[in-house]
mmCIF file of C-alpha atoms and ligand atoms in Angstrom:
data_model
loop_
_atom_site.group_PDB
_atom_site.id
_atom_site.type_symbol
_atom_site.label_atom_id
_atom_site.label_comp_id
_atom_site.label_asym_id
_atom_site.label_seq_id
_atom_site.Cartn_x
_atom_site.Cartn_y
_atom_site.Cartn_z
ATOM 1 C CA LEU A 1 98.386 112.910 98.570
ATOM 2 C CA PRO A 2 101.838 111.627 99.456
ATOM 3 C CA LEU A 3 103.002 112.708 96.004
ATOM 4 C CA THR A 4 101.605 116.174 96.596
ATOM 5 C CA TYR A 5 103.346 116.361 99.903
ATOM 6 C CA GLY A 6 106.493 115.145 98.249
ATOM 7 C CA PHE A 7 106.301 117.808 95.577
ATOM 8 C CA ILE A 8 105.670 120.551 98.092
ATOM 9 C CA ASN A 9 108.527 119.393 100.240
ATOM 10 C CA LEU A 10 110.863 119.326 97.267
ATOM 11 C CA TYR A 11 109.699 122.769 96.152
ATOM 12 C CA VAL A 12 110.223 124.317 99.590
ATOM 13 C CA PHE A 13 113.562 122.589 99.894
ATOM 14 C CA SER A 14 114.665 124.079 96.574
ATOM 15 C CA LEU A 15 113.556 127.580 97.441
ATOM 16 C CA SER A 16 115.360 127.533 100.737
ATOM 17 C CA THR A 17 118.632 126.097 99.512
ATOM 18 C CA VAL A 18 119.279 127.733 96.136
ATOM 19 C CA PRO A 19 120.874 131.111 96.873
ATOM 20 C CA LEU A 20 119.975 134.097 94.742
ATOM 21 C CA CYS A 21 123.395 135.650 95.150
ATOM 22 C CA PRO A 22 126.890 134.343 94.440
ATOM 23 C CA THR A 23 128.983 133.174 97.378
ATOM 24 C CA GLY A 24 130.242 136.083 99.412
ATOM 25 C CA TRP A 25 127.514 138.468 98.300
ATOM 26 C CA SER A 26 124.781 139.897 100.522
ATOM 27 C CA GLU A 27 121.114 139.639 99.539
ATOM 28 C CA TYR A 28 118.543 142.321 100.252
ATOM 29 C CA GLY A 29 115.121 142.331 98.674
ATOM 30 C CA ASN A 30 115.997 140.175 95.646
ATOM 31 C CA ARG A 31 119.129 142.192 94.935
ATOM 32 C CA CYS A 32 122.730 141.156 95.510
ATOM 33 C CA PHE A 33 125.384 143.464 96.915
ATOM 34 C CA LEU A 34 129.123 142.972 97.083
ATOM 35 C CA PHE A 35 131.202 145.227 99.306
ATOM 36 C CA GLN A 36 134.807 145.543 98.175
ATOM 37 C CA SER A 37 137.095 147.024 100.800
ATOM 38 C CA THR A 38 139.902 147.554 98.291
ATOM 39 C CA GLU A 39 140.333 151.310 97.981
ATOM 40 C CA THR A 40 140.200 152.540 94.412
ATOM 41 C CA ASP A 41 139.060 155.492 92.339
ATOM 42 C CA TRP A 42 135.504 155.545 91.060
ATOM 43 C CA ALA A 43 136.279 154.624 87.413
ATOM 44 C CA THR A 44 138.419 151.663 88.433
ATOM 45 C CA ALA A 45 135.668 150.535 90.782
ATOM 46 C CA GLU A 46 133.098 150.720 87.997
ATOM 47 C CA SER A 47 135.393 148.808 85.652
ATOM 48 C CA TYR A 48 135.904 146.099 88.265
ATOM 49 C CA CYS A 49 132.189 145.712 88.821
ATOM 50 C CA ARG A 50 131.468 145.551 85.106
ATOM 51 C CA GLN A 51 134.167 142.955 84.467
ATOM 52 C CA HIS A 52 133.408 140.680 87.364
ATOM 53 C CA HIS A 53 129.836 141.324 88.345
ATOM 54 C CA THR A 54 127.371 143.878 87.013
ATOM 55 C CA ASP A 55 127.933 147.479 87.943
ATOM 56 C CA LEU A 56 128.602 149.890 90.749
ATOM 57 C CA ALA A 57 125.639 149.653 93.063
ATOM 58 C CA SER A 58 122.528 151.710 92.746
ATOM 59 C CA VAL A 59 120.806 152.371 96.078
ATOM 60 C CA ARG A 60 117.052 152.408 95.768
ATOM 61 C CA SER A 61 115.695 152.782 99.280
ATOM 62 C CA MET A 62 116.602 153.800 102.793
ATOM 63 C CA SER A 63 116.413 150.130 103.699
ATOM 64 C CA GLU A 64 119.110 149.241 101.171
ATOM 65 C CA ASN A 65 121.209 152.186 102.305
ATOM 66 C CA GLU A 66 120.992 150.994 105.906
ATOM 67 C CA GLN A 67 121.929 147.422 104.954
ATOM 68 C CA MET A 68 124.959 148.708 103.059
ATOM 69 C CA LYS A 69 125.891 150.904 106.003
ATOM 70 C CA GLY A 70 126.010 147.790 108.146
ATOM 71 C CA LEU A 71 128.454 146.105 105.763
ATOM 72 C CA VAL A 72 130.730 149.142 105.631
ATOM 73 C CA GLN A 73 130.778 149.556 109.396
ATOM 74 C CA SER A 74 131.350 145.836 109.964
ATOM 75 C CA ALA A 75 134.439 146.116 107.780
ATOM 76 C CA GLY A 76 135.695 149.028 109.862
ATOM 77 C CA GLU A 77 135.382 151.358 106.909
ATOM 78 C CA ILE A 78 133.878 154.832 106.684
ATOM 79 C CA GLN A 79 132.402 155.142 103.214
ATOM 80 C CA ALA A 80 132.046 153.549 99.808
ATOM 81 C CA TRP A 81 131.535 154.594 96.206
ATOM 82 C CA ILE A 82 128.070 154.005 94.814
ATOM 83 C CA GLY A 83 127.002 153.990 91.181
ATOM 84 C CA LEU A 84 125.819 157.574 90.970
ATOM 85 C CA TYR A 85 127.596 159.916 88.575
ATOM 86 C CA ARG A 86 127.162 163.554 87.688
ATOM 87 C CA ASN A 87 125.604 163.161 84.343
ATOM 88 C CA SER A 88 122.545 164.775 85.891
ATOM 89 C CA TRP A 89 123.250 162.323 88.737
ATOM 90 C CA MET A 90 122.147 159.185 86.966
ATOM 91 C CA TRP A 91 122.614 155.616 88.152
ATOM 92 C CA VAL A 92 125.249 153.928 85.999
ATOM 93 C CA ASP A 93 123.421 150.582 86.086
ATOM 94 C CA GLY A 94 120.486 152.161 84.271
ATOM 95 C CA SER A 95 118.172 152.201 87.283
ATOM 96 C CA ASN A 96 115.601 154.980 87.170
ATOM 97 C CA SER A 97 115.231 154.930 90.961
ATOM 98 C CA SER A 98 114.600 158.428 92.276
ATOM 99 C CA PHE A 99 115.778 157.575 95.799
ATOM 100 C CA ARG A 100 118.475 160.013 96.966
ATOM 101 C CA HIS A 101 120.062 160.442 100.371
ATOM 102 C CA TRP A 102 122.308 163.493 100.002
ATOM 103 C CA ARG A 103 123.771 165.176 103.048
ATOM 104 C CA ALA A 104 122.536 168.752 103.515
ATOM 105 C CA SER A 105 124.292 171.106 101.052
ATOM 106 C CA GLU A 106 125.494 168.160 98.931
ATOM 107 C CA PRO A 107 126.114 167.707 96.051
ATOM 108 C CA ASN A 108 128.180 170.862 96.066
ATOM 109 C CA GLY A 109 131.384 170.423 94.083
ATOM 110 C CA SER A 110 131.947 171.590 90.545
ATOM 111 C CA GLU A 111 134.922 169.206 90.360
ATOM 112 C CA GLU A 112 133.178 166.489 92.363
ATOM 113 C CA ASN A 113 131.333 164.201 89.980
ATOM 114 C CA CYS A 114 131.070 160.884 91.798
ATOM 115 C CA ALA A 115 128.880 159.910 94.733
ATOM 116 C CA THR A 116 129.988 158.230 97.916
ATOM 117 C CA ALA A 117 127.840 157.051 100.793
ATOM 118 C CA VAL A 118 129.409 158.079 104.092
ATOM 119 C CA HIS A 119 128.460 155.302 106.450
ATOM 120 C CA ALA A 120 130.409 156.471 109.487
ATOM 121 C CA ASP A 121 127.336 158.377 110.648
ATOM 122 C CA ALA A 122 123.932 158.646 108.998
ATOM 123 C CA GLY A 123 124.922 156.996 105.734
ATOM 124 C CA GLN A 124 124.266 160.158 103.777
ATOM 125 C CA TRP A 125 125.772 160.798 100.379
ATOM 126 C CA GLU A 126 128.326 163.343 99.189
ATOM 127 C CA ASP A 127 129.877 164.154 95.851
ATOM 128 C CA TRP A 128 133.654 163.730 95.812
ATOM 129 C CA PRO A 129 136.417 163.954 93.227
ATOM 130 C CA CYS A 130 136.256 160.731 91.206
ATOM 131 C CA SER A 131 140.021 160.239 91.548
ATOM 132 C CA TRP A 132 139.842 159.787 95.310
ATOM 133 C CA LYS A 133 140.232 156.223 96.514
ATOM 134 C CA MET A 134 137.852 154.311 98.756
ATOM 135 C CA PRO A 135 135.984 151.010 99.012
ATOM 136 C CA PHE A 136 132.968 150.416 96.790
ATOM 137 C CA PHE A 137 129.819 148.401 96.216
ATOM 138 C CA CYS A 138 128.895 146.281 93.217
ATOM 139 C CA ASN A 139 125.415 144.908 92.842
ATOM 140 C CA ALA A 140 123.331 142.598 90.753
ATOM 141 C CA GLY A 141 119.659 141.923 90.423
ATOM 142 C CA LYS A 142 116.635 143.647 88.997
ATOM 143 C CA PRO A 143 117.636 146.682 86.880
HETATM 144 CA CA1 CA B 201 130.829 167.442 97.868
#
């Protein structure tokens, strides 16, 4: 019995002390998000995420969107690129999540092919020119 207790204690200890996400990342629902306040265009943001982490972040639920909104607002920022691109608006990380949170009348730009989440208000998404510069999110976790 003491051994069993010892095993359980060790197991619980391990679960509670081994972080899922790298230092500095935020964890939501077994996924890791990194908010980068450096303002850059969408392609540079994607390149950065792919070199250093995984990819520009997909957003798969209102809960995730709200968590990300909190990070953006805490940093005093307004919005951030997400990993949604007008190739039929697919997630660049390969996620097949159908969650979308477009602002009314968005997406609306024939020259606006990249998605940003505007977290200054309701956290809704808009399509913007990909060359515009703003902070961005990388993420890691389940594809
Ligand atoms: Ca637009």
